[in-house]
Amino acid sequence: MRAEGRNSPADILLTVDAGNIWRAAEAGLLQPIDSEALTARIPENMRAADGSWYAFSQRARMIFYAKDRVENPPETYEALADPQYKGMICARSSSNIYMQSLLASVVSHAGQDAATDWAKGLHDNLARKPQGGDTDQLRGLISGECDIALANSYYFARALRKPVKGLSDGIDAIGWVFPNQDDRGAHVNISGGGVAANAPNRENAIRFLEYLASDSAQAYFSAGNDEFPVVEGATLSDETAALGAFEADGLNVSELGEHQKEAQIIYDRVGYP
Ligand code: FE
């Protein structure tokens, strides 16, 4: 879209992770819109203040663990840095935007120094060098390489819904924790998007985004990507409902984009690959 500039035929950009959407907005690829329906239906912390983007579904970054090997799973992100979990945790590389957004949320809540200590503690507790995607972290619980794994909720829900190699068979051995339920809530990120800066069909683009926030589209969209709806009261798929209700971090997801660069610097500083 950036290369196409004013000639871009795109009406809408839909993507995942607030960091990506934030970068697109910063790059001038999106335009602010004013929609009463979207403002009323999408929670305030899940949309840009200027109407340049909106969340349409949300995922939690969760702690998963091997039930037969972990008696006291970590209940918070902070606990992942506790020496009692040394050599037990599998997590992705710091180049992955999910890891950057998670650390960005720690920076936002606790500041850079605490975030640096946390990243160092997590690195010290890794079971192996960060590798693979979120599904690979979950597979590690079944193969025995990992006792504890960090992954987004929809990777687990998807493996409940349909066969995922190396995961669905044996998934009963995996337990899960929505972190920080006694304080700020679980770190959530979004799938979302906005109207393209040079949208040839601006009005229809707005109508389409409004449709995505309708009850029926919320149920359809979130059942398709195994995420949670963002509109309150929208119907959950059986698999996401099976994960149970949880408290989500109410942080404005724009913060994740704003602190992403600091997060990468912190990972580099502590030698987290
Ligand atoms: Fe993903």
Short mmCIF file of C-alpha atoms and ligand atoms in Angstrom, two decimals:
data_model
loop_
_atom_site.label_atom_id
_atom_site.label_comp_id
_atom_site.label_asym_id
_atom_site.label_seq_id
_atom_site.Cartn_x
_atom_site.Cartn_y
_atom_site.Cartn_z
CA MET A 1 0.00 0.00 0.00
CA ARG A 2 2.86 2.35 0.74
CA ALA A 3 4.43 1.65 -2.66
CA GLU A 4 1.11 2.13 -4.45
CA GLY A 5 0.56 5.49 -2.78
CA ARG A 6 -2.39 7.46 -4.13
CA ASN A 7 -3.03 4.81 -6.79
CA SER A 8 -3.67 2.09 -4.23
CA PRO A 9 -6.90 0.21 -4.95
CA ALA A 10 -7.17 -0.84 -1.28
CA ASP A 11 -10.21 0.33 0.66
CA ILE A 12 -9.38 -1.36 3.96
CA LEU A 13 -6.31 -2.66 5.75
CA LEU A 14 -7.02 -5.59 8.09
CA THR A 15 -4.13 -7.08 10.05
CA VAL A 16 -3.12 -8.54 13.38
CA ASP A 17 -1.33 -7.04 16.38
CA ALA A 18 -1.78 -3.49 17.57
CA GLY A 19 1.91 -2.92 16.86
CA ASN A 20 1.40 -3.59 13.15
CA ILE A 21 -1.72 -1.44 12.95
CA TRP A 22 -0.01 1.33 14.88
CA ARG A 23 2.93 1.24 12.43
CA ALA A 24 0.52 1.39 9.46
CA ALA A 25 -1.19 4.42 10.98
CA GLU A 26 2.19 6.07 11.65
CA ALA A 27 3.15 5.44 8.02
CA GLY A 28 0.03 7.33 6.89
CA LEU A 29 -1.65 4.29 5.34
CA LEU A 30 -4.94 4.80 7.20
CA GLN A 31 -7.42 7.66 7.43
CA PRO A 32 -9.52 8.76 10.40
CA ILE A 33 -13.23 8.13 10.12
CA ASP A 34 -16.17 9.15 12.23
CA SER A 35 -18.64 6.34 12.86
CA GLU A 36 -21.16 6.43 15.64
CA ALA A 37 -21.73 2.68 15.37
CA LEU A 38 -18.03 1.84 15.73
CA THR A 39 -17.50 4.32 18.55
CA ALA A 40 -20.46 2.86 20.42
CA ARG A 41 -19.60 -0.81 19.90
CA ILE A 42 -15.78 -1.06 20.02
CA PRO A 43 -14.33 -0.52 23.52
CA GLU A 44 -12.38 2.71 23.83
CA ASN A 45 -9.06 1.01 24.60
CA MET A 46 -9.39 -1.05 21.40
CA ARG A 47 -9.56 1.69 18.81
CA ALA A 48 -7.50 4.69 17.76
CA ALA A 49 -8.61 7.93 19.38
CA ASP A 50 -8.81 9.55 15.93
CA GLY A 51 -10.83 6.73 14.31
CA SER A 52 -7.99 5.57 12.06
CA TRP A 53 -8.31 1.94 13.21
CA TYR A 54 -10.53 -0.40 15.23
CA ALA A 55 -10.17 -3.85 16.80
CA PHE A 56 -12.57 -6.55 15.61
CA SER A 57 -11.35 -9.47 17.70
CA GLN A 58 -8.90 -9.99 20.53
CA ARG A 59 -6.46 -12.65 21.69
CA ALA A 60 -4.87 -13.18 25.08
CA ARG A 61 -1.19 -14.08 25.45
CA MET A 62 -1.49 -16.99 27.83
CA ILE A 63 0.67 -19.26 29.96
CA PHE A 64 0.32 -22.96 29.10
CA TYR A 65 1.93 -25.81 31.04
CA ALA A 66 2.38 -29.57 31.12
CA LYS A 67 -0.05 -30.72 33.80
CA ASP A 68 1.96 -33.81 34.76
CA ARG A 69 5.21 -31.88 35.30
CA VAL A 70 4.17 -28.50 36.70
CA GLU A 71 2.39 -28.40 40.03
CA ASN A 72 2.46 -24.65 40.57
CA PRO A 73 2.21 -22.93 37.20
CA PRO A 74 3.08 -19.23 37.04
CA GLU A 75 -0.03 -17.13 37.59
CA THR A 76 1.45 -13.87 36.33
CA TYR A 77 3.82 -12.70 33.58
CA GLU A 78 6.12 -11.50 36.37
CA ALA A 79 6.32 -15.06 37.74
CA LEU A 80 7.82 -16.24 34.43
CA ALA A 81 10.99 -14.47 35.57
CA ASP A 82 11.05 -16.31 38.93
CA PRO A 83 14.14 -18.57 39.34
CA GLN A 84 11.87 -21.45 40.43
CA TYR A 85 11.04 -21.91 36.72
CA LYS A 86 14.67 -22.07 35.55
CA GLY A 87 15.09 -24.15 32.40
CA MET A 88 11.36 -24.75 32.05
CA ILE A 89 9.96 -22.07 29.76
CA CYS A 90 9.59 -21.97 25.98
CA ALA A 91 8.94 -18.66 24.27
CA ARG A 92 9.43 -17.10 20.87
CA SER A 93 12.24 -14.93 19.63
CA SER A 94 12.29 -11.22 20.44
CA SER A 95 11.96 -10.43 16.73
CA ASN A 96 8.37 -11.69 16.97
CA ILE A 97 5.86 -8.87 17.36
CA TYR A 98 3.82 -10.80 19.97
CA MET A 99 6.86 -10.88 22.25
CA GLN A 100 7.52 -7.19 21.57
CA SER A 101 3.92 -6.24 22.37
CA LEU A 102 3.98 -8.27 25.60
CA LEU A 103 7.16 -6.53 26.76
CA ALA A 104 5.72 -3.19 25.60
CA SER A 105 2.81 -3.79 27.98
CA VAL A 106 5.26 -4.43 30.84
CA VAL A 107 7.09 -1.19 29.98
CA SER A 108 3.79 0.65 29.97
CA HIS A 109 2.69 -0.74 33.35
CA ALA A 110 5.96 -0.97 35.26
CA GLY A 111 8.55 1.15 33.46
CA GLN A 112 11.78 0.36 31.62
CA ASP A 113 13.85 -0.82 34.60
CA ALA A 114 11.27 -3.37 35.72
CA ALA A 115 10.77 -4.46 32.13
CA THR A 116 14.52 -5.00 31.74
CA ASP A 117 14.65 -7.15 34.88
CA TRP A 118 11.69 -9.15 33.63
CA ALA A 119 13.18 -9.80 30.19
CA LYS A 120 16.44 -10.89 31.82
CA GLY A 121 14.61 -13.22 34.20
CA LEU A 122 12.57 -14.74 31.39
CA HIS A 123 15.73 -15.27 29.35
CA ASP A 124 17.41 -17.00 32.32
CA ASN A 125 14.44 -19.39 32.60
CA LEU A 126 14.28 -20.52 28.98
CA ALA A 127 14.30 -24.25 28.32
CA ARG A 128 15.81 -23.76 24.87
CA LYS A 129 16.88 -21.04 22.49
CA PRO A 130 13.76 -19.23 21.22
CA GLN A 131 12.56 -20.87 18.04
CA GLY A 132 9.45 -21.45 15.93
CA GLY A 133 5.96 -20.02 16.16
CA ASP A 134 3.38 -20.14 18.94
CA THR A 135 2.20 -23.62 17.92
CA ASP A 136 5.78 -24.86 18.30
CA GLN A 137 5.87 -23.57 21.89
CA LEU A 138 2.72 -25.61 22.61
CA ARG A 139 4.09 -28.67 20.81
CA GLY A 140 7.10 -28.48 23.13
CA LEU A 141 4.80 -29.18 26.09
CA ILE A 142 3.77 -32.47 24.48
CA SER A 143 7.23 -33.46 23.25
CA GLY A 144 8.61 -32.77 26.74
CA GLU A 145 11.09 -30.09 25.64
CA CYS A 146 9.14 -27.43 27.50
CA ASP A 147 7.25 -27.46 30.81
CA ILE A 148 5.75 -24.00 30.41
CA ALA A 149 4.99 -22.13 27.19
CA LEU A 150 3.83 -18.67 26.15
CA ALA A 151 1.33 -18.61 23.30
CA ASN A 152 -1.66 -16.70 22.02
CA SER A 153 -5.07 -18.08 22.93
CA TYR A 154 -6.18 -18.81 19.36
CA TYR A 155 -3.37 -21.29 18.65
CA PHE A 156 -4.69 -23.47 21.45
CA ALA A 157 -8.37 -22.92 20.51
CA ARG A 158 -7.59 -23.84 16.91
CA ALA A 159 -5.99 -27.12 17.99
CA LEU A 160 -9.18 -27.88 19.92
CA ARG A 161 -11.32 -27.09 16.86
CA LYS A 162 -9.36 -29.05 14.24
CA PRO A 163 -6.38 -31.41 14.09
CA VAL A 164 -3.02 -29.63 14.46
CA LYS A 165 -0.06 -31.95 14.02
CA GLY A 166 1.92 -32.62 17.17
CA LEU A 167 -0.59 -30.74 19.32
CA SER A 168 -4.23 -31.84 19.08
CA ASP A 169 -3.35 -35.43 20.00
CA GLY A 170 -2.30 -35.05 23.61
CA ILE A 171 -3.76 -31.58 24.11
CA ASP A 172 -5.49 -32.87 27.28
CA ALA A 173 -2.05 -32.90 28.92
CA ILE A 174 -1.89 -29.12 28.66
CA GLY A 175 -3.22 -26.78 31.32
CA TRP A 176 -3.63 -23.03 30.90
CA VAL A 177 -3.54 -19.84 32.90
CA PHE A 178 -4.97 -16.44 32.05
CA PRO A 179 -2.20 -14.39 33.70
CA ASN A 180 -2.54 -11.56 36.20
CA GLN A 181 -6.18 -12.19 37.05
CA ASP A 182 -5.71 -10.66 40.51
CA ASP A 183 -4.25 -7.41 39.24
CA ARG A 184 -4.09 -5.84 35.75
CA GLY A 185 -5.55 -8.73 33.76
CA ALA A 186 -4.21 -10.82 30.88
CA HIS A 187 -2.28 -9.10 28.12
CA VAL A 188 -4.54 -8.90 25.09
CA ASN A 189 -3.79 -7.92 21.55
CA ILE A 190 -6.07 -7.45 18.60
CA SER A 191 -6.96 -8.16 15.03
CA GLY A 192 -8.27 -5.04 13.45
CA GLY A 193 -7.96 -2.45 10.78
CA GLY A 194 -9.11 0.79 9.29
CA VAL A 195 -10.00 2.63 6.13
CA ALA A 196 -7.09 3.04 3.70
CA ALA A 197 -5.75 6.56 3.31
CA ASN A 198 -6.59 6.58 -0.41
CA ALA A 199 -9.67 4.35 -0.33
CA PRO A 200 -11.53 4.65 -3.66
CA ASN A 201 -14.77 3.57 -1.93
CA ARG A 202 -14.58 5.34 1.39
CA GLU A 203 -18.26 5.20 2.36
CA ASN A 204 -18.59 1.50 1.59
CA ALA A 205 -15.36 0.84 3.48
CA ILE A 206 -16.89 2.46 6.57
CA ARG A 207 -20.09 0.43 6.12
CA PHE A 208 -17.99 -2.75 5.93
CA LEU A 209 -16.14 -1.96 9.16
CA GLU A 210 -19.49 -1.24 10.81
CA TYR A 211 -20.69 -4.62 9.59
CA LEU A 212 -17.65 -6.29 11.19
CA ALA A 213 -18.75 -4.83 14.52
CA SER A 214 -22.30 -6.23 14.20
CA ASP A 215 -23.35 -9.11 16.44
CA SER A 216 -23.52 -11.61 13.59
CA ALA A 217 -20.16 -10.64 12.05
CA GLN A 218 -18.52 -10.59 15.48
CA ALA A 219 -19.57 -14.21 16.03
CA TYR A 220 -18.56 -15.22 12.50
CA PHE A 221 -15.22 -13.37 12.46
CA SER A 222 -14.08 -14.61 15.88
CA ALA A 223 -15.19 -18.18 15.19
CA GLY A 224 -13.10 -18.02 12.02
CA ASN A 225 -9.87 -16.85 13.64
CA ASP A 226 -10.42 -18.53 17.05
CA GLU A 227 -10.17 -15.19 18.84
CA PHE A 228 -12.54 -13.52 21.28
CA PRO A 229 -15.07 -10.98 19.98
CA VAL A 230 -14.46 -7.38 21.06
CA VAL A 231 -18.14 -6.40 21.16
CA GLU A 232 -19.67 -7.30 24.49
CA GLY A 233 -22.34 -9.96 24.34
CA ALA A 234 -21.26 -11.37 20.97
CA THR A 235 -21.43 -15.17 20.75
CA LEU A 236 -18.20 -17.11 21.37
CA SER A 237 -17.21 -20.24 19.46
CA ASP A 238 -17.31 -23.47 21.50
CA GLU A 239 -13.50 -23.61 21.54
CA THR A 240 -12.91 -20.07 22.79
CA ALA A 241 -15.72 -20.51 25.32
CA ALA A 242 -13.92 -23.66 26.55
CA LEU A 243 -10.96 -21.49 27.61
CA GLY A 244 -13.23 -19.77 30.11
CA ALA A 245 -13.94 -16.19 31.06
CA PHE A 246 -11.04 -13.92 32.01
CA GLU A 247 -10.12 -10.39 32.95
CA ALA A 248 -8.28 -8.55 30.18
CA ASP A 249 -5.70 -5.83 30.67
CA GLY A 250 -7.54 -2.58 30.01
CA LEU A 251 -4.43 -0.87 28.64
CA ASN A 252 -5.07 1.12 25.49
CA VAL A 253 -3.59 -1.13 22.79
CA SER A 254 -1.97 1.92 21.14
CA GLU A 255 0.53 1.73 24.01
CA LEU A 256 1.80 -1.54 22.56
CA GLY A 257 2.83 0.20 19.37
CA GLU A 258 4.25 3.18 21.20
CA HIS A 259 6.57 1.07 23.39
CA GLN A 260 7.56 -1.50 20.79
CA LYS A 261 10.91 0.05 19.92
CA GLU A 262 11.88 0.26 23.61
CA ALA A 263 10.87 -3.38 23.98
CA GLN A 264 13.20 -4.47 21.19
CA ILE A 265 16.05 -2.45 22.70
CA ILE A 266 15.46 -4.08 26.09
CA TYR A 267 15.48 -7.60 24.62
CA ASP A 268 18.74 -6.80 22.83
CA ARG A 269 20.28 -5.31 25.98
CA VAL A 270 19.63 -8.44 28.07
CA GLY A 271 20.76 -10.74 25.25
CA TYR A 272 17.34 -12.29 24.63
CA PRO A 273 17.68 -13.56 21.07
FE FE B 1 -0.51 -15.53 15.17
#
